[in-house]
Every structure is written in structure tokens, then in C-alpha cells.
Amino acid sequence: MNIFEKTGKMALGSRLRLLTSRFTDDATKIYEMYNDEKFSPKWFPVFFVLSETEENTITEIAKEIGHSQPSVTKIIKEMTKVGLVNDKLKSSDKRRNVVGLTDEGKVLAEKMLQEQCVDIDLAVENLLAESTYNLWEAVAEWEFLLEQKSLLKRVQEQKKLRESKDIEIVEYEPKYQSAFRDLNEEWISNYFEMEETDYKSLDNPQEYILDKGGKILVALYKNEPLGVCALIKMNDKDYDFEMAKMAVSPKVQGKNIGWLLGQAIINSAKELGASKLYLESNTILKPAINLYYKLGFVKISGRPTPYKRANIQMELDLKK
């Protein structure tokens, strides 16, 4: 169709819906051709499962065909109304309510298997033989791939990649001091309270971070400073630097800025000859904790901290 030539692959869902609609329309006419009574194509998965067993619960059927329980319940009620299903059966152990085909349903199932299903299978085989690509195998492959990673997740990744092109990571300059303070104070005040150590480093980053051998990186989004992260020199036998003071403005969260800042800080630590990085955080900050794990940090314990809010400590071995 011309519309899909114009829209391209972004209209994949719409195109599949039209294809499904075409199959459904034909399926309705096919069922009418083989049966006197009306049979809805949407009943078939449930009907097929019931034709293979004497009894099933709604839960078992839903799991077997990958539908929700309310959806299966609705289909059972519809088929019960036309006399194909008995929904008031008791299981053989008398402890479960089950459903099964009526005598009329069993006769119809046998007829379908001997006539209708055979003809449909051959017709589909012929269609596959005429086509360049095997739709049946392609659908199975797409189902598998989408189970591994949904289309939503794939689009989110592409969105981040596109938006990351507008992000630039630069080294700290005095003109970014207010952004460094404001971005950190915003998230700290939102979840906790500012502490003395915060005021020292945020009000005087040159003295407390840079002059002591540390580094501060700033993330510019469309030339506006909206993310920051610091590398603080530590006088410690185990760690060379602490990764600290990471903050990203809420208005650009979800654009991969934290990940880009984290990677840049880690690379800076390596360039400075560091072997291990240390950080402190709080488990209430779930997105941040997930980011640290993604960057390669692992949880440790037992170290003293100057912050009341810190309840998790992590390290990253740069030599691995």
C-alpha cells in the first residue's frame, strides 16, 4: 500500500493490524463455509486446547495459549452460550472447577480436524511455497527476539543514542560553579538534607576538589550545563579516588547523561593512573544504584563515612 511506502517501518504495527484483519475476515468466512453454526475465529485457540483434553481450568488454558484469564473466561462464556462448552464441570478429583467440550463441541472438533484443518494447512503451505520469505518462520523469530528485548526498549535505546549527540562532556570551569552547586543541592534537598561536607565541596570546588588533584566534569545538553560529576582524590591505602557529586537535572533525565558522565569520570581516573574507585550513595536512589552497577561497581561494606545519608558503599576495580 502506498501509505506504508511513505511511512516506512514506523507503521509496522498498523501494517500488521491490517494483515491480521485480512486473515480474520477470511477466517470468519472459512468457518461459515465448513459449519452451519457461527464460529468466531478468536475462539479457536481455546477450542483447540479443549479438544485435546477432557478437562481444563481457565488458568491452565490461559497459560497454554498465552492469553489473560479474563480473555479466556469471556471466550468460554461465548462458547458455552452456543452449546460448544460446558463450564460447570468438576475435575476428576472433585476439587477444581473445570471446563470441557460438550458432545456437540466434540463432534465439531472432530469435523474440523478431519476437514477444515487439513484444507487450511494445505492452503497455507501453498501460500508459503509461493512466497519468497517464510512468514511462519519469520513470526517465530520475531516473537523470540521481542521476548529478549521489546520494541519499546529498542526505541528507548535509539532515542537515547539520538539525544546523546546533543550532549557534550567538558571539564569544569569557574563559570560552571553555580550549576555544580545547584544541581547537587536540588537532588540532595529533595531526598535528604544538605550536610557540612556538601557545603564545603559545593561552595569551594576549586579548593576542596581540583587543587587536591581531583577533577570535575560537566555535561552540556544543547550547551546548557545540566549534569555534573566529580572525581575526588582520596588519602586512602585502598582507593585512589572517590566518584562523587553526580547530579543530573530532572528535565533531562532519561537522556543517558548519567551513563556518559560515569564513563567519562572512569576514563579520567584511568588516565590519572587510578587502580580503584570508591563511591557512597543511598539505596533509596534506585536509578543511581542501577547506574553504578551498570558501570561495573560492586557493593562493599565496613568503611566509615562522613555522610548521614550514605547507606551503601561501592567500588570499581579499574585493573580488571
PDB file of C-alpha atoms in Angstrom:
ATOM      1  CA  MET A   1       0.000   0.000   0.000  1.00  0.00           C
ATOM      2  CA  ASN A   2       1.242   3.495  -0.852  1.00  0.00           C
ATOM      3  CA  ILE A   3       0.796   4.773   2.716  1.00  0.00           C
ATOM      4  CA  PHE A   4       3.352   2.278   4.030  1.00  0.00           C
ATOM      5  CA  GLU A   5       5.834   3.251   1.340  1.00  0.00           C
ATOM      6  CA  LYS A   6       5.573   6.781   2.720  1.00  0.00           C
ATOM      7  CA  THR A   7       5.678   5.984   6.437  1.00  0.00           C
ATOM      8  CA  GLY A   8       8.332   3.302   6.302  1.00  0.00           C
ATOM      9  CA  LYS A   9       8.909   0.854   9.154  1.00  0.00           C
ATOM     10  CA  MET A  10       7.426   3.140  11.820  1.00  0.00           C
ATOM     11  CA  ALA A  11       3.969   1.936  10.707  1.00  0.00           C
ATOM     12  CA  LEU A  12       4.835  -1.745  11.205  1.00  0.00           C
ATOM     13  CA  GLY A  13       2.109  -2.166  13.839  1.00  0.00           C
ATOM     14  CA  SER A  14      -0.552  -0.651  11.590  1.00  0.00           C
ATOM     15  CA  ARG A  15       0.512  -2.836   8.692  1.00  0.00           C
ATOM     16  CA  LEU A  16       0.380  -5.972  10.836  1.00  0.00           C
ATOM     17  CA  ARG A  17      -3.081  -4.991  12.103  1.00  0.00           C
ATOM     18  CA  LEU A  18      -4.326  -4.698   8.510  1.00  0.00           C
ATOM     19  CA  LEU A  19      -2.799  -8.070   7.653  1.00  0.00           C
ATOM     20  CA  THR A  20      -4.387  -9.600  10.766  1.00  0.00           C
ATOM     21  CA  SER A  21      -7.723  -8.061   9.818  1.00  0.00           C
ATOM     22  CA  ARG A  22      -7.476  -9.637   6.350  1.00  0.00           C
ATOM     23  CA  PHE A  23      -6.765 -13.054   7.859  1.00  0.00           C
ATOM     24  CA  THR A  24      -9.581 -12.657  10.387  1.00  0.00           C
ATOM     25  CA  ASP A  25     -12.128 -11.683   7.725  1.00  0.00           C
ATOM     26  CA  ASP A  26     -11.192 -14.702   5.633  1.00  0.00           C
ATOM     27  CA  ALA A  27     -11.164 -16.955   8.704  1.00  0.00           C
ATOM     28  CA  THR A  28     -14.728 -15.953   9.562  1.00  0.00           C
ATOM     29  CA  LYS A  29     -15.899 -16.878   6.066  1.00  0.00           C
ATOM     30  CA  ILE A  30     -13.923 -20.144   6.180  1.00  0.00           C
ATOM     31  CA  TYR A  31     -15.603 -21.215   9.421  1.00  0.00           C
ATOM     32  CA  GLU A  32     -19.003 -20.350   7.920  1.00  0.00           C
ATOM     33  CA  MET A  33     -18.161 -22.422   4.832  1.00  0.00           C
ATOM     34  CA  TYR A  34     -17.496 -25.566   6.906  1.00  0.00           C
ATOM     35  CA  ASN A  35     -20.060 -25.175   9.694  1.00  0.00           C
ATOM     36  CA  ASP A  36     -23.741 -24.375   9.850  1.00  0.00           C
ATOM     37  CA  GLU A  37     -23.424 -22.604  13.211  1.00  0.00           C
ATOM     38  CA  LYS A  38     -21.363 -19.464  13.595  1.00  0.00           C
ATOM     39  CA  PHE A  39     -17.874 -19.974  14.969  1.00  0.00           C
ATOM     40  CA  SER A  40     -15.688 -16.985  15.836  1.00  0.00           C
ATOM     41  CA  PRO A  41     -12.036 -17.296  14.792  1.00  0.00           C
ATOM     42  CA  LYS A  42     -10.938 -15.878  18.147  1.00  0.00           C
ATOM     43  CA  TRP A  43     -12.368 -18.987  19.851  1.00  0.00           C
ATOM     44  CA  PHE A  44     -10.053 -21.390  18.045  1.00  0.00           C
ATOM     45  CA  PRO A  45      -7.014 -21.426  20.421  1.00  0.00           C
ATOM     46  CA  VAL A  46      -9.264 -22.172  23.417  1.00  0.00           C
ATOM     47  CA  PHE A  47     -11.371 -24.623  21.413  1.00  0.00           C
ATOM     48  CA  PHE A  48      -8.260 -26.447  20.207  1.00  0.00           C
ATOM     49  CA  VAL A  49      -6.859 -26.847  23.740  1.00  0.00           C
ATOM     50  CA  LEU A  50     -10.210 -28.202  24.948  1.00  0.00           C
ATOM     51  CA  SER A  51     -10.337 -30.644  22.021  1.00  0.00           C
ATOM     52  CA  GLU A  52      -7.075 -32.235  23.191  1.00  0.00           C
ATOM     53  CA  THR A  53      -8.049 -32.833  26.834  1.00  0.00           C
ATOM     54  CA  GLU A  54     -11.129 -33.882  28.781  1.00  0.00           C
ATOM     55  CA  GLU A  55     -10.893 -31.066  31.330  1.00  0.00           C
ATOM     56  CA  ASN A  56      -9.047 -27.783  31.839  1.00  0.00           C
ATOM     57  CA  THR A  57      -9.149 -24.880  34.234  1.00  0.00           C
ATOM     58  CA  ILE A  58      -9.321 -21.311  32.940  1.00  0.00           C
ATOM     59  CA  THR A  59      -5.822 -20.745  34.352  1.00  0.00           C
ATOM     60  CA  GLU A  60      -4.386 -23.744  32.518  1.00  0.00           C
ATOM     61  CA  ILE A  61      -5.924 -22.671  29.204  1.00  0.00           C
ATOM     62  CA  ALA A  62      -4.714 -19.076  29.585  1.00  0.00           C
ATOM     63  CA  LYS A  63      -1.160 -20.263  30.270  1.00  0.00           C
ATOM     64  CA  GLU A  64      -1.240 -22.678  27.325  1.00  0.00           C
ATOM     65  CA  ILE A  65      -2.331 -20.101  24.737  1.00  0.00           C
ATOM     66  CA  GLY A  66      -0.666 -17.001  26.214  1.00  0.00           C
ATOM     67  CA  HIS A  67      -3.897 -15.081  26.866  1.00  0.00           C
ATOM     68  CA  SER A  68      -5.133 -13.373  30.006  1.00  0.00           C
ATOM     69  CA  GLN A  69      -7.587 -15.184  32.277  1.00  0.00           C
ATOM     70  CA  PRO A  70     -10.356 -12.569  31.717  1.00  0.00           C
ATOM     71  CA  SER A  71      -9.953 -13.039  27.939  1.00  0.00           C
ATOM     72  CA  VAL A  72     -10.270 -16.830  28.216  1.00  0.00           C
ATOM     73  CA  THR A  73     -13.208 -16.515  30.613  1.00  0.00           C
ATOM     74  CA  LYS A  74     -15.046 -14.326  28.092  1.00  0.00           C
ATOM     75  CA  ILE A  75     -14.408 -16.810  25.258  1.00  0.00           C
ATOM     76  CA  ILE A  76     -15.592 -19.730  27.408  1.00  0.00           C
ATOM     77  CA  LYS A  77     -18.826 -17.875  28.183  1.00  0.00           C
ATOM     78  CA  GLU A  78     -19.397 -17.168  24.482  1.00  0.00           C
ATOM     79  CA  MET A  79     -18.834 -20.804  23.503  1.00  0.00           C
ATOM     80  CA  THR A  80     -20.986 -22.006  26.398  1.00  0.00           C
ATOM     81  CA  LYS A  81     -23.826 -19.829  25.163  1.00  0.00           C
ATOM     82  CA  VAL A  82     -23.850 -21.587  21.759  1.00  0.00           C
ATOM     83  CA  GLY A  83     -23.599 -25.038  23.325  1.00  0.00           C
ATOM     84  CA  LEU A  84     -19.988 -25.935  22.487  1.00  0.00           C
ATOM     85  CA  VAL A  85     -18.592 -25.825  26.031  1.00  0.00           C
ATOM     86  CA  ASN A  86     -19.755 -26.920  29.465  1.00  0.00           C
ATOM     87  CA  ASP A  87     -18.347 -24.522  32.068  1.00  0.00           C
ATOM     88  CA  LYS A  88     -19.807 -26.217  35.144  1.00  0.00           C
ATOM     89  CA  LEU A  89     -17.785 -29.417  35.282  1.00  0.00           C
ATOM     90  CA  LYS A  90     -15.978 -30.818  38.304  1.00  0.00           C
ATOM     91  CA  SER A  91     -12.470 -32.202  37.981  1.00  0.00           C
ATOM     92  CA  SER A  92     -11.840 -35.893  38.471  1.00  0.00           C
ATOM     93  CA  ASP A  93     -10.525 -35.213  41.981  1.00  0.00           C
ATOM     94  CA  LYS A  94     -13.652 -33.095  42.744  1.00  0.00           C
ATOM     95  CA  ARG A  95     -11.512 -30.211  43.972  1.00  0.00           C
ATOM     96  CA  ARG A  96     -11.370 -27.904  40.948  1.00  0.00           C
ATOM     97  CA  ASN A  97     -13.892 -26.275  38.662  1.00  0.00           C
ATOM     98  CA  VAL A  98     -13.009 -27.148  35.076  1.00  0.00           C
ATOM     99  CA  VAL A  99     -14.442 -26.657  31.602  1.00  0.00           C
ATOM    100  CA  GLY A 100     -14.739 -29.056  28.693  1.00  0.00           C
ATOM    101  CA  LEU A 101     -16.382 -29.542  25.323  1.00  0.00           C
ATOM    102  CA  THR A 102     -19.969 -30.664  25.152  1.00  0.00           C
ATOM    103  CA  ASP A 103     -20.931 -33.593  22.907  1.00  0.00           C
ATOM    104  CA  GLU A 104     -21.794 -31.042  20.237  1.00  0.00           C
ATOM    105  CA  GLY A 105     -18.385 -29.409  20.704  1.00  0.00           C
ATOM    106  CA  LYS A 106     -16.590 -32.747  20.383  1.00  0.00           C
ATOM    107  CA  VAL A 107     -18.417 -33.535  17.127  1.00  0.00           C
ATOM    108  CA  LEU A 108     -17.443 -30.131  15.744  1.00  0.00           C
ATOM    109  CA  ALA A 109     -13.817 -30.600  16.837  1.00  0.00           C
ATOM    110  CA  GLU A 110     -13.610 -33.963  15.070  1.00  0.00           C
ATOM    111  CA  LYS A 111     -15.102 -32.494  11.925  1.00  0.00           C
ATOM    112  CA  MET A 112     -12.685 -29.579  11.991  1.00  0.00           C
ATOM    113  CA  LEU A 113      -9.658 -31.847  12.341  1.00  0.00           C
ATOM    114  CA  GLN A 114     -10.737 -34.145   9.507  1.00  0.00           C
ATOM    115  CA  GLU A 115     -11.799 -31.488   7.025  1.00  0.00           C
ATOM    116  CA  GLN A 116     -11.255 -27.820   7.760  1.00  0.00           C
ATOM    117  CA  CYS A 117      -7.795 -28.024   9.384  1.00  0.00           C
ATOM    118  CA  VAL A 118      -6.472 -30.276   6.622  1.00  0.00           C
ATOM    119  CA  ASP A 119      -7.617 -27.878   3.895  1.00  0.00           C
ATOM    120  CA  ILE A 120      -6.307 -24.821   5.704  1.00  0.00           C
ATOM    121  CA  ASP A 121      -2.899 -26.421   6.329  1.00  0.00           C
ATOM    122  CA  LEU A 122      -2.529 -27.246   2.629  1.00  0.00           C
ATOM    123  CA  ALA A 123      -3.674 -23.769   1.574  1.00  0.00           C
ATOM    124  CA  VAL A 124      -1.132 -22.120   3.901  1.00  0.00           C
ATOM    125  CA  GLU A 125       1.609 -24.486   2.696  1.00  0.00           C
ATOM    126  CA  ASN A 126       0.841 -23.459  -0.879  1.00  0.00           C
ATOM    127  CA  LEU A 127       0.955 -19.781   0.098  1.00  0.00           C
ATOM    128  CA  LEU A 128       4.333 -20.274   1.777  1.00  0.00           C
ATOM    129  CA  ALA A 129       5.627 -22.077  -1.305  1.00  0.00           C
ATOM    130  CA  GLU A 130       4.617 -19.116  -3.479  1.00  0.00           C
ATOM    131  CA  SER A 131       6.277 -16.553  -1.219  1.00  0.00           C
ATOM    132  CA  THR A 132       9.934 -15.539  -1.191  1.00  0.00           C
ATOM    133  CA  TYR A 133      10.028 -15.292   2.604  1.00  0.00           C
ATOM    134  CA  ASN A 134       8.611 -17.811   5.067  1.00  0.00           C
ATOM    135  CA  LEU A 135       6.199 -15.749   7.170  1.00  0.00           C
ATOM    136  CA  TRP A 136       5.602 -18.566   9.646  1.00  0.00           C
ATOM    137  CA  GLU A 137       9.304 -18.878  10.488  1.00  0.00           C
ATOM    138  CA  ALA A 138       9.781 -15.110  10.476  1.00  0.00           C
ATOM    139  CA  VAL A 139       6.959 -14.620  13.004  1.00  0.00           C
ATOM    140  CA  ALA A 140       8.513 -17.241  15.291  1.00  0.00           C
ATOM    141  CA  GLU A 141      11.867 -15.481  15.036  1.00  0.00           C
ATOM    142  CA  TRP A 142      10.364 -12.058  15.768  1.00  0.00           C
ATOM    143  CA  GLU A 143       8.462 -13.442  18.762  1.00  0.00           C
ATOM    144  CA  PHE A 144      11.738 -14.781  20.153  1.00  0.00           C
ATOM    145  CA  LEU A 145      13.631 -11.532  19.546  1.00  0.00           C
ATOM    146  CA  LEU A 146      10.886  -9.397  21.112  1.00  0.00           C
ATOM    147  CA  GLU A 147      10.871 -11.645  24.166  1.00  0.00           C
ATOM    148  CA  GLN A 148      14.574 -10.882  24.601  1.00  0.00           C
ATOM    149  CA  LYS A 149      14.074  -7.140  24.123  1.00  0.00           C
ATOM    150  CA  SER A 150      10.746  -5.412  23.471  1.00  0.00           C
ATOM    151  CA  LEU A 151      10.185  -2.918  20.680  1.00  0.00           C
ATOM    152  CA  LEU A 152       9.618  -0.271  23.371  1.00  0.00           C
ATOM    153  CA  LYS A 153      13.063  -0.948  24.844  1.00  0.00           C
ATOM    154  CA  ARG A 154      14.653  -0.837  21.399  1.00  0.00           C
ATOM    155  CA  VAL A 155      13.040   2.528  20.616  1.00  0.00           C
ATOM    156  CA  GLN A 156      14.117   3.893  24.010  1.00  0.00           C
ATOM    157  CA  GLU A 157      17.709   2.922  23.216  1.00  0.00           C
ATOM    158  CA  GLN A 158      17.576   4.647  19.829  1.00  0.00           C
ATOM    159  CA  LYS A 159      16.061   7.757  21.444  1.00  0.00           C
ATOM    160  CA  LYS A 160      18.942   7.903  23.930  1.00  0.00           C
ATOM    161  CA  LEU A 161      21.518   7.458  21.191  1.00  0.00           C
ATOM    162  CA  ARG A 162      19.977  10.256  19.132  1.00  0.00           C
ATOM    163  CA  GLU A 163      19.687  12.616  22.083  1.00  0.00           C
ATOM    164  CA  SER A 164      23.232  11.822  23.265  1.00  0.00           C
ATOM    165  CA  LYS A 165      24.505  13.554  20.125  1.00  0.00           C
ATOM    166  CA  ASP A 166      23.372  16.834  21.745  1.00  0.00           C
ATOM    167  CA  ILE A 167      25.385  16.064  24.898  1.00  0.00           C
ATOM    168  CA  GLU A 168      28.976  17.217  25.351  1.00  0.00           C
ATOM    169  CA  ILE A 169      31.140  16.286  28.347  1.00  0.00           C
ATOM    170  CA  VAL A 170      33.565  19.102  29.224  1.00  0.00           C
ATOM    171  CA  GLU A 171      35.981  19.840  32.052  1.00  0.00           C
ATOM    172  CA  TYR A 172      34.961  22.147  34.862  1.00  0.00           C
ATOM    173  CA  GLU A 173      35.461  25.882  34.570  1.00  0.00           C
ATOM    174  CA  PRO A 174      34.655  28.551  37.206  1.00  0.00           C
ATOM    175  CA  LYS A 175      31.605  29.570  35.159  1.00  0.00           C
ATOM    176  CA  TYR A 176      30.030  26.197  35.980  1.00  0.00           C
ATOM    177  CA  GLN A 177      30.354  26.585  39.773  1.00  0.00           C
ATOM    178  CA  SER A 178      26.720  27.614  40.292  1.00  0.00           C
ATOM    179  CA  ALA A 179      25.486  24.730  38.131  1.00  0.00           C
ATOM    180  CA  PHE A 180      27.702  22.311  40.095  1.00  0.00           C
ATOM    181  CA  ARG A 181      26.205  23.507  43.362  1.00  0.00           C
ATOM    182  CA  ASP A 182      22.588  23.940  42.234  1.00  0.00           C
ATOM    183  CA  LEU A 183      22.306  20.540  40.532  1.00  0.00           C
ATOM    184  CA  ASN A 184      23.660  18.745  43.596  1.00  0.00           C
ATOM    185  CA  GLU A 185      21.707  20.785  46.114  1.00  0.00           C
ATOM    186  CA  GLU A 186      18.499  20.094  44.176  1.00  0.00           C
ATOM    187  CA  TRP A 187      18.656  16.294  44.477  1.00  0.00           C
ATOM    188  CA  ILE A 188      20.161  16.247  47.979  1.00  0.00           C
ATOM    189  CA  SER A 189      17.451  18.554  49.345  1.00  0.00           C
ATOM    190  CA  ASN A 190      14.766  16.576  47.538  1.00  0.00           C
ATOM    191  CA  TYR A 191      15.652  13.312  49.290  1.00  0.00           C
ATOM    192  CA  PHE A 192      17.776  14.235  52.322  1.00  0.00           C
ATOM    193  CA  GLU A 193      19.308  17.390  53.802  1.00  0.00           C
ATOM    194  CA  MET A 194      22.488  19.269  52.983  1.00  0.00           C
ATOM    195  CA  GLU A 195      25.408  18.442  55.291  1.00  0.00           C
ATOM    196  CA  GLU A 196      28.581  20.319  56.220  1.00  0.00           C
ATOM    197  CA  THR A 197      30.732  18.243  53.849  1.00  0.00           C
ATOM    198  CA  ASP A 198      28.350  19.127  50.997  1.00  0.00           C
ATOM    199  CA  TYR A 199      28.667  22.859  51.587  1.00  0.00           C
ATOM    200  CA  LYS A 200      32.476  22.702  51.662  1.00  0.00           C
ATOM    201  CA  SER A 201      32.880  20.905  48.336  1.00  0.00           C
ATOM    202  CA  LEU A 202      29.991  22.566  46.517  1.00  0.00           C
ATOM    203  CA  ASP A 203      30.829  26.128  47.578  1.00  0.00           C
ATOM    204  CA  ASN A 204      34.558  25.717  47.019  1.00  0.00           C
ATOM    205  CA  PRO A 205      35.126  23.039  44.341  1.00  0.00           C
ATOM    206  CA  GLN A 206      38.451  24.580  43.317  1.00  0.00           C
ATOM    207  CA  GLU A 207      39.898  24.307  46.825  1.00  0.00           C
ATOM    208  CA  TYR A 208      38.303  21.052  48.011  1.00  0.00           C
ATOM    209  CA  ILE A 209      38.360  19.034  44.772  1.00  0.00           C
ATOM    210  CA  LEU A 210      40.514  20.421  41.959  1.00  0.00           C
ATOM    211  CA  ASP A 211      43.500  21.767  43.942  1.00  0.00           C
ATOM    212  CA  LYS A 212      43.808  18.410  45.711  1.00  0.00           C
ATOM    213  CA  GLY A 213      44.242  16.515  42.448  1.00  0.00           C
ATOM    214  CA  GLY A 214      40.614  15.800  41.640  1.00  0.00           C
ATOM    215  CA  LYS A 215      38.517  16.571  38.618  1.00  0.00           C
ATOM    216  CA  ILE A 216      35.000  17.750  37.810  1.00  0.00           C
ATOM    217  CA  LEU A 217      33.213  17.027  34.557  1.00  0.00           C
ATOM    218  CA  VAL A 218      30.173  18.878  33.255  1.00  0.00           C
ATOM    219  CA  ALA A 219      27.558  17.552  30.838  1.00  0.00           C
ATOM    220  CA  LEU A 220      26.258  20.173  28.448  1.00  0.00           C
ATOM    221  CA  TYR A 221      22.935  19.461  26.788  1.00  0.00           C
ATOM    222  CA  LYS A 222      22.483  21.851  23.886  1.00  0.00           C
ATOM    223  CA  ASN A 223      25.226  23.951  25.535  1.00  0.00           C
ATOM    224  CA  GLU A 224      23.403  24.171  28.898  1.00  0.00           C
ATOM    225  CA  PRO A 225      25.136  22.626  31.977  1.00  0.00           C
ATOM    226  CA  LEU A 226      22.609  20.037  33.154  1.00  0.00           C
ATOM    227  CA  GLY A 227      24.806  17.278  34.579  1.00  0.00           C
ATOM    228  CA  VAL A 228      27.927  17.139  36.771  1.00  0.00           C
ATOM    229  CA  CYS A 229      30.193  14.552  38.378  1.00  0.00           C
ATOM    230  CA  ALA A 230      33.378  14.797  40.445  1.00  0.00           C
ATOM    231  CA  LEU A 231      36.482  12.694  40.928  1.00  0.00           C
ATOM    232  CA  ILE A 232      37.750  13.404  44.449  1.00  0.00           C
ATOM    233  CA  LYS A 233      41.329  12.465  45.419  1.00  0.00           C
ATOM    234  CA  MET A 234      41.419  10.181  48.443  1.00  0.00           C
ATOM    235  CA  ASN A 235      44.185   9.772  51.011  1.00  0.00           C
ATOM    236  CA  ASP A 236      43.465   6.075  51.384  1.00  0.00           C
ATOM    237  CA  LYS A 237      45.505   2.888  51.102  1.00  0.00           C
ATOM    238  CA  ASP A 238      42.748   1.101  49.172  1.00  0.00           C
ATOM    239  CA  TYR A 239      41.314   3.773  46.885  1.00  0.00           C
ATOM    240  CA  ASP A 240      42.798   6.479  44.690  1.00  0.00           C
ATOM    241  CA  PHE A 241      39.650   8.481  44.005  1.00  0.00           C
ATOM    242  CA  GLU A 242      36.006   8.739  45.014  1.00  0.00           C
ATOM    243  CA  MET A 243      33.381   9.220  42.327  1.00  0.00           C
ATOM    244  CA  ALA A 244      31.012  11.734  43.901  1.00  0.00           C
ATOM    245  CA  LYS A 245      28.681  14.648  43.406  1.00  0.00           C
ATOM    246  CA  MET A 246      26.957  13.151  40.356  1.00  0.00           C
ATOM    247  CA  ALA A 247      23.795  15.089  39.592  1.00  0.00           C
ATOM    248  CA  VAL A 248      21.577  15.374  36.525  1.00  0.00           C
ATOM    249  CA  SER A 249      18.770  17.865  36.092  1.00  0.00           C
ATOM    250  CA  PRO A 250      15.302  16.216  36.230  1.00  0.00           C
ATOM    251  CA  LYS A 251      14.383  17.872  32.938  1.00  0.00           C
ATOM    252  CA  VAL A 252      16.970  15.808  31.038  1.00  0.00           C
ATOM    253  CA  GLN A 253      16.900  12.557  32.999  1.00  0.00           C
ATOM    254  CA  GLY A 254      16.443   9.576  30.713  1.00  0.00           C
ATOM    255  CA  LYS A 255      18.783  11.002  28.071  1.00  0.00           C
ATOM    256  CA  ASN A 256      21.777   8.845  29.073  1.00  0.00           C
ATOM    257  CA  ILE A 257      23.630  11.754  30.686  1.00  0.00           C
ATOM    258  CA  GLY A 258      24.414   9.855  33.911  1.00  0.00           C
ATOM    259  CA  TRP A 259      25.885   6.969  31.928  1.00  0.00           C
ATOM    260  CA  LEU A 260      28.018   9.293  29.782  1.00  0.00           C
ATOM    261  CA  LEU A 261      29.256  11.202  32.832  1.00  0.00           C
ATOM    262  CA  GLY A 262      30.065   7.984  34.682  1.00  0.00           C
ATOM    263  CA  GLN A 263      32.036   6.586  31.765  1.00  0.00           C
ATOM    264  CA  ALA A 264      33.923   9.857  31.322  1.00  0.00           C
ATOM    265  CA  ILE A 265      34.847  10.010  35.033  1.00  0.00           C
ATOM    266  CA  ILE A 266      36.052   6.396  34.969  1.00  0.00           C
ATOM    267  CA  ASN A 267      38.185   7.106  31.901  1.00  0.00           C
ATOM    268  CA  SER A 268      39.622  10.182  33.619  1.00  0.00           C
ATOM    269  CA  ALA A 269      40.522   8.079  36.676  1.00  0.00           C
ATOM    270  CA  LYS A 270      42.323   5.586  34.445  1.00  0.00           C
ATOM    271  CA  GLU A 271      44.244   8.401  32.741  1.00  0.00           C
ATOM    272  CA  LEU A 272      45.345   9.594  36.185  1.00  0.00           C
ATOM    273  CA  GLY A 273      46.682   6.118  36.957  1.00  0.00           C
ATOM    274  CA  ALA A 274      43.969   5.083  39.415  1.00  0.00           C
ATOM    275  CA  SER A 275      43.514   1.393  40.210  1.00  0.00           C
ATOM    276  CA  LYS A 276      40.315   1.576  42.286  1.00  0.00           C
ATOM    277  CA  LEU A 277      37.346   3.922  42.570  1.00  0.00           C
ATOM    278  CA  TYR A 278      35.088   4.338  45.585  1.00  0.00           C
ATOM    279  CA  LEU A 279      31.605   5.797  45.969  1.00  0.00           C
ATOM    280  CA  GLU A 280      28.864   6.229  48.558  1.00  0.00           C
ATOM    281  CA  SER A 281      25.149   6.508  47.982  1.00  0.00           C
ATOM    282  CA  ASN A 282      21.747   5.603  49.377  1.00  0.00           C
ATOM    283  CA  THR A 283      19.591   2.672  48.236  1.00  0.00           C
ATOM    284  CA  ILE A 284      16.543   4.940  48.003  1.00  0.00           C
ATOM    285  CA  LEU A 285      18.159   6.311  44.832  1.00  0.00           C
ATOM    286  CA  LYS A 286      17.363   3.229  42.757  1.00  0.00           C
ATOM    287  CA  PRO A 287      18.139   4.667  39.286  1.00  0.00           C
ATOM    288  CA  ALA A 288      21.543   5.836  40.554  1.00  0.00           C
ATOM    289  CA  ILE A 289      22.339   2.472  42.161  1.00  0.00           C
ATOM    290  CA  ASN A 290      21.359   0.663  38.954  1.00  0.00           C
ATOM    291  CA  LEU A 291      23.642   3.009  37.014  1.00  0.00           C
ATOM    292  CA  TYR A 292      26.588   2.258  39.301  1.00  0.00           C
ATOM    293  CA  TYR A 293      26.106  -1.470  38.882  1.00  0.00           C
ATOM    294  CA  LYS A 294      25.878  -0.968  35.123  1.00  0.00           C
ATOM    295  CA  LEU A 295      29.163   0.955  35.216  1.00  0.00           C
ATOM    296  CA  GLY A 296      30.782  -2.029  36.937  1.00  0.00           C
ATOM    297  CA  PHE A 297      30.741  -1.016  40.612  1.00  0.00           C
ATOM    298  CA  VAL A 298      30.152  -3.704  43.251  1.00  0.00           C
ATOM    299  CA  LYS A 299      28.832  -3.355  46.794  1.00  0.00           C
ATOM    300  CA  ILE A 300      31.251  -3.342  49.741  1.00  0.00           C
ATOM    301  CA  SER A 301      30.786  -2.629  53.461  1.00  0.00           C
ATOM    302  CA  GLY A 302      32.542  -1.669  56.645  1.00  0.00           C
ATOM    303  CA  ARG A 303      34.062   1.727  55.795  1.00  0.00           C
ATOM    304  CA  PRO A 304      33.443   4.923  57.806  1.00  0.00           C
ATOM    305  CA  THR A 305      31.553   7.738  56.068  1.00  0.00           C
ATOM    306  CA  PRO A 306      31.144  11.460  56.789  1.00  0.00           C
ATOM    307  CA  TYR A 307      27.586  11.437  55.402  1.00  0.00           C
ATOM    308  CA  LYS A 308      24.472  10.628  57.429  1.00  0.00           C
ATOM    309  CA  ARG A 309      22.558   9.727  54.272  1.00  0.00           C
ATOM    310  CA  ALA A 310      25.036   7.110  52.981  1.00  0.00           C
ATOM    311  CA  ASN A 311      23.862   3.512  53.494  1.00  0.00           C
ATOM    312  CA  ILE A 312      25.666   1.791  50.619  1.00  0.00           C
ATOM    313  CA  GLN A 313      29.319   1.801  49.606  1.00  0.00           C
ATOM    314  CA  MET A 314      30.675   0.540  46.293  1.00  0.00           C
ATOM    315  CA  GLU A 315      33.981   0.087  44.493  1.00  0.00           C
ATOM    316  CA  LEU A 316      35.213  -0.331  40.957  1.00  0.00           C
ATOM    317  CA  ASP A 317      38.435  -2.210  40.217  1.00  0.00           C
ATOM    318  CA  LEU A 318      39.959  -0.435  37.214  1.00  0.00           C
ATOM    319  CA  LYS A 319      42.596  -3.106  36.706  1.00  0.00           C
ATOM    320  CA  LYS A 320      40.114  -5.832  35.765  1.00  0.00           C
TER     321      LYS A 320
END
